[in-house]
Short mmCIF file of C-alpha atoms in Angstrom, two decimals:
data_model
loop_
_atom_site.label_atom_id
_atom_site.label_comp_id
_atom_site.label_asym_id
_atom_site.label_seq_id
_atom_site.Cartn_x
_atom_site.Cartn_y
_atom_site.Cartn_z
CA UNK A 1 0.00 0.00 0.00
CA UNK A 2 1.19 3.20 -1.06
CA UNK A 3 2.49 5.69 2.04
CA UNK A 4 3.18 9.44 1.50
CA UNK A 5 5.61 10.75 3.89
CA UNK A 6 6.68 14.57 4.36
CA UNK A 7 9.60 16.17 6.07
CA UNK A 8 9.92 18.55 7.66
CA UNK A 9 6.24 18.70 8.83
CA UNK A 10 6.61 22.66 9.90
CA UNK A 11 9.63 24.71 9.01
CA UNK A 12 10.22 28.45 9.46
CA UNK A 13 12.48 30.61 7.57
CA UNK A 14 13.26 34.34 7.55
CA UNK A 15 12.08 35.82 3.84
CA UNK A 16 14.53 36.05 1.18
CA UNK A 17 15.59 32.42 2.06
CA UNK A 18 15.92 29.17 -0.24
CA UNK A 19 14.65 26.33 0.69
CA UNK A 20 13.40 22.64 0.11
CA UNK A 21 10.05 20.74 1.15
CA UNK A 22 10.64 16.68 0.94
CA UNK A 23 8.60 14.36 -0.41
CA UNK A 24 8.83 10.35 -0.39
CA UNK A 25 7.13 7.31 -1.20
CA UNK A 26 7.08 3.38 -0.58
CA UNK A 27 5.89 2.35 -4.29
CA UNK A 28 7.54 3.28 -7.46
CA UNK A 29 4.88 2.57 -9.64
CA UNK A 30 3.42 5.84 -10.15
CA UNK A 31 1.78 7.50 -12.77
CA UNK A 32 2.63 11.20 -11.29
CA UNK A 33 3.53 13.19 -8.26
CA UNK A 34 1.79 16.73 -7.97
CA UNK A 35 2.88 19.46 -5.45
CA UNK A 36 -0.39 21.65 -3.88
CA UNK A 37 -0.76 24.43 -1.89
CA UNK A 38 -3.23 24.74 0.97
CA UNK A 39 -4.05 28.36 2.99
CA UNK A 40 -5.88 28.05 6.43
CA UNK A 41 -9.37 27.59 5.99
CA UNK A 42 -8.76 27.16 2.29
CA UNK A 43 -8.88 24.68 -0.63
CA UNK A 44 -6.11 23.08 -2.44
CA UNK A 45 -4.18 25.13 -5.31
CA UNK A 46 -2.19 22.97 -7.41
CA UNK A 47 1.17 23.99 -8.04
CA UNK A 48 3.20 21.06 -9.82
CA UNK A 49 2.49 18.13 -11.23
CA UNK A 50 5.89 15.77 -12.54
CA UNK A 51 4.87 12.71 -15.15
CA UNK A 52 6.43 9.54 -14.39
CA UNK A 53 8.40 10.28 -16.92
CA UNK A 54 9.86 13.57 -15.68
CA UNK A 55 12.86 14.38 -13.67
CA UNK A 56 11.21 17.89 -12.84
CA UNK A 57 9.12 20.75 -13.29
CA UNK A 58 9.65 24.81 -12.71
CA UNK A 59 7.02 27.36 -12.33
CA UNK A 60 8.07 30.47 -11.82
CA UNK A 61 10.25 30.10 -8.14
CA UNK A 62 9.25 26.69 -7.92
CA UNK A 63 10.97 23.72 -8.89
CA UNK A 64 9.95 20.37 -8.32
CA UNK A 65 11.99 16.86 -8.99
CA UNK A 66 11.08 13.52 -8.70
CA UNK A 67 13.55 10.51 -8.23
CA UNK A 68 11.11 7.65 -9.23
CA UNK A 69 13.23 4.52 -8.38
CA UNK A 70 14.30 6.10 -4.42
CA UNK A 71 10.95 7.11 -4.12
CA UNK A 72 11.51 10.85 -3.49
CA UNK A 73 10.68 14.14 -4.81
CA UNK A 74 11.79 18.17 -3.43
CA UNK A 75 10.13 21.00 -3.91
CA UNK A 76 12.48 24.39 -4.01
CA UNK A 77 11.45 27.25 -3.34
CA UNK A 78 13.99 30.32 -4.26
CA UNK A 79 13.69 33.70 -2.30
CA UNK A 80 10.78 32.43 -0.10
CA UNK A 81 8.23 35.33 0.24
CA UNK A 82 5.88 35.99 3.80
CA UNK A 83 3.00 35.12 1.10
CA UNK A 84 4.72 31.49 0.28
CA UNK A 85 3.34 30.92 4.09
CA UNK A 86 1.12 27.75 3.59
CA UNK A 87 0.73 24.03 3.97
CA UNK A 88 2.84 22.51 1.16
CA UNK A 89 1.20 18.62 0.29
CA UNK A 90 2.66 16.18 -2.14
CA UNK A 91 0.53 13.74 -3.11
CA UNK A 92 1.64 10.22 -5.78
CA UNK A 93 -1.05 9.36 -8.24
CA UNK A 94 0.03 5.41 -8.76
CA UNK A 95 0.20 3.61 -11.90
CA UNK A 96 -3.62 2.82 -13.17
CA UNK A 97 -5.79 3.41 -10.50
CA UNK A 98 -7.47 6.85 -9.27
CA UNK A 99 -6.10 6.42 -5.75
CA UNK A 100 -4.62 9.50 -5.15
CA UNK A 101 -2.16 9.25 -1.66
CA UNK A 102 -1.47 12.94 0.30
CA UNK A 103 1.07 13.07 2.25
CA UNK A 104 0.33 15.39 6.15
CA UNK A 105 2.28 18.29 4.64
CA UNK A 106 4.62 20.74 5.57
CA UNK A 107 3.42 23.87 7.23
CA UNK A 108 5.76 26.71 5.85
CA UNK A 109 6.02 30.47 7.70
CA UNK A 110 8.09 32.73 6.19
CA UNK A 111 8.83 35.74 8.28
CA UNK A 112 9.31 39.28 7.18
CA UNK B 1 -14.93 31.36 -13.78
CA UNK B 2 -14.90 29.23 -10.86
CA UNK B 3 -13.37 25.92 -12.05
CA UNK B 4 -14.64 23.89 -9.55
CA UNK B 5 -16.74 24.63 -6.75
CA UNK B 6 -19.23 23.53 -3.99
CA UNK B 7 -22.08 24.44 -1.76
CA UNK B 8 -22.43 24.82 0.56
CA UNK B 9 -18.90 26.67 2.16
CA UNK B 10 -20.11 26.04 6.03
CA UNK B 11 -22.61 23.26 7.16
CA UNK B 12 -23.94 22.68 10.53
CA UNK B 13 -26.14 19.61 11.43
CA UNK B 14 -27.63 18.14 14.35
CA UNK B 15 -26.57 14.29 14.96
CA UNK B 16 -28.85 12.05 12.88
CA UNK B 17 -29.69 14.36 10.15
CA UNK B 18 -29.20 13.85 6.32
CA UNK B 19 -27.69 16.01 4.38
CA UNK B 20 -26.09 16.57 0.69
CA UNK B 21 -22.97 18.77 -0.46
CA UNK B 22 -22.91 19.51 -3.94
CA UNK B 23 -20.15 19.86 -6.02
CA UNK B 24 -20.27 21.21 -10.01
CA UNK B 25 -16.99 21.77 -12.25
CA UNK B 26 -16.71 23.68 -15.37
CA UNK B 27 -13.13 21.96 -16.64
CA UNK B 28 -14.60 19.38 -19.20
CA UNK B 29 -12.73 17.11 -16.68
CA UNK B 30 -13.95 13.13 -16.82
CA UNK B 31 -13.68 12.11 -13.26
CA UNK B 32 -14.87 13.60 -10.02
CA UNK B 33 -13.25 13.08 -6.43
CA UNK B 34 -14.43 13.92 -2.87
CA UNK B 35 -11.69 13.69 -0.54
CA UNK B 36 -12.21 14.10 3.58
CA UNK B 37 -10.13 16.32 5.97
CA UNK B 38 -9.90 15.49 9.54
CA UNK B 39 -8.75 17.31 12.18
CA UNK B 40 -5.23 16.64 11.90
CA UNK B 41 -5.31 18.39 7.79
CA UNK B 42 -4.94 14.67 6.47
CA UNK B 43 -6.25 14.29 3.36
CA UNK B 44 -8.10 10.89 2.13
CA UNK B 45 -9.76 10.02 -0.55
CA UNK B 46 -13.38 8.67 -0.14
CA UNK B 47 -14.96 8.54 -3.77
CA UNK B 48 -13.93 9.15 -7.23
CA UNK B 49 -16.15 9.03 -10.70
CA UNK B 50 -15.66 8.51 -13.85
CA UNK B 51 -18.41 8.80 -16.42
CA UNK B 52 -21.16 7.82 -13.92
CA UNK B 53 -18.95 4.64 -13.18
CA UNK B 54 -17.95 4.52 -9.34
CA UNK B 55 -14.04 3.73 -9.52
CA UNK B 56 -12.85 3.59 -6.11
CA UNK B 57 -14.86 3.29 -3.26
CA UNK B 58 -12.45 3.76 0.14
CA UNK B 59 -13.58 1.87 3.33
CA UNK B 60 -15.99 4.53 3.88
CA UNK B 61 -19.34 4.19 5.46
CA UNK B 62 -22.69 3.76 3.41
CA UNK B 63 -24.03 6.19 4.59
CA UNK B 64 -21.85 8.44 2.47
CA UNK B 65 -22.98 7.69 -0.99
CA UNK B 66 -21.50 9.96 -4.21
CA UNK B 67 -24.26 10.60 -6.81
CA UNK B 68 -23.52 11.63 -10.32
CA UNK B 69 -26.10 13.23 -12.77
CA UNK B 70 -23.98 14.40 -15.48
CA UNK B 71 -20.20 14.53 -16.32
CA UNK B 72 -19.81 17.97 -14.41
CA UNK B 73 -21.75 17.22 -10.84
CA UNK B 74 -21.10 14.91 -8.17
CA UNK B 75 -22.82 15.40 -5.05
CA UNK B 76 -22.35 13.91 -1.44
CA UNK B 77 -25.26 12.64 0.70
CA UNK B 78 -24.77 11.78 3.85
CA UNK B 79 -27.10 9.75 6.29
CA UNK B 80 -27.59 9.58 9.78
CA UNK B 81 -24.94 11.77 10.25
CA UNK B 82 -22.25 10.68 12.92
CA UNK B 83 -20.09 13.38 15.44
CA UNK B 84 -16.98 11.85 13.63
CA UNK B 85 -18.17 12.95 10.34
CA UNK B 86 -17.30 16.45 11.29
CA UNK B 87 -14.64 17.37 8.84
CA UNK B 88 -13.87 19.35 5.89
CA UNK B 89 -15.03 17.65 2.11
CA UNK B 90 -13.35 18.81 -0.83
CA UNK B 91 -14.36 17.92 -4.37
CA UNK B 92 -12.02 17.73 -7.08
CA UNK B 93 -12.03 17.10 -10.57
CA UNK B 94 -9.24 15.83 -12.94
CA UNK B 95 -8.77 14.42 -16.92
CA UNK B 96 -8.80 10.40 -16.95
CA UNK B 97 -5.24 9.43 -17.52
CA UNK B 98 -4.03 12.54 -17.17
CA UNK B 99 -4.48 13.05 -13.71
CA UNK B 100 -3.59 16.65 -12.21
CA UNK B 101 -6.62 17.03 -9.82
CA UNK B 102 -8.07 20.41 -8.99
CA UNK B 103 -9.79 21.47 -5.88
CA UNK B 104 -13.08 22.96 -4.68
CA UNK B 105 -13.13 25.15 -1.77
CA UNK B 106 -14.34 22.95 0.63
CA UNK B 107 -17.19 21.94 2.47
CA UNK B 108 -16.78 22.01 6.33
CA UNK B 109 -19.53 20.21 8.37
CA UNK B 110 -19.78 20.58 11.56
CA UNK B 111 -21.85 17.88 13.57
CA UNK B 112 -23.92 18.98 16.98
#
């Protein structure tokens, strides 16, 4: 059975900062990995989403990489803003099913 | 332009009641998800459909029951509501074998 696991689960970095969000996984067999964003009180926004096939993605000061066969993917996030204060979630989409698997997140403040 | 949403944002029910949650996107998307949010933020997935075909069906309750009347709707009924149904329900809507999901705003229920 598929288990999502995030580290660090809160982290807190002054603004300006780089930093990275971890990501990993017990089963390879995935069809994709997508990085979301959730505000208090809020829905998900989704901010990356890696193919199988894909070593990584970039959006704007994001950049996300996925290392299918250790099970792991990062998120960056370069010259962390006060507004990139969130819940980060990864969550694995495995290989031919609809079972989508969150991991508990990682609750990001960046201070001004 | 709201890609997908639901209604109602806040819902708050006395212990036995039955209620519904609707959920409506406007992506052209095939399948439709509802996903539950406990206390502790972690995401699960209870329901998804694709083309009026139930695909996965979590160890959830039947008392929850997903009901589809066209491609772009899936609503949630709930019966006999419980105190541990209290939560937050997001829909969510993605392409079939595609698979980037995106979110409604959430339902939270709250259960006297």
């Amino acid at each position: 059975k598929q288990e999502v696991t995030q580290i660090p689960a809160a982290l807190s970095v002054p603004e300006g900062e780089n930093l990275v969000l971890n990501c990993s996984f017990t089963d390879s067999a995935i069809y994709n990995l997508q990085w979301f964003r959730q505000d208090p009180g809020k829905g998900l926004t989704s901010l990356l989403l890696i193919q199988s096939s894909q070593r990584e993605q970039t959006s704007g000061r994001l950049n996300a990489s996925l290392d299918k066969s250790s099970g792991r993917s990062t998120l960056y996030i370069a010259a962390s803003q006060p507004g990139d204060s969130a819940t980060y979630l990864c969550a694995v989409h495995p290989y031919n099913n609809n079972d989508m698997r969150f991991g508990a997140g990682t609750r990001l403040t960046v201070k001004p | 332009d709201t890609a997908v949403s639901q209604t109602p944002k806040y819902l708050v029910t006395q212990m036995g009641n039955d209620k519904s949650i609707k959920c409506e996107q406007n992506l052209g998307h095939d399948t439709m998800y509802w996903y539950k949010q406990d206390s502790k933020k972690f995401l699960k997935i209870m329901f998804s459909y694709n083309n009026k075909e139930l695909i996965i069906n979590e160890t959830v309750p039947n008392r929850f029951s997903p009901k589809s009347p066209d491609k772009a709707h899936l609503n949630l009924h709930i019966n006999s509501l419980e105190l541990g149904d209290s939560a937050v329900y997001f829909c969510a809507s993605s392409r079939l074998g595609e698979g980037e999901q995106f979110f409604g705003p959430g339902t939270r229920l709250t259960v006297l």
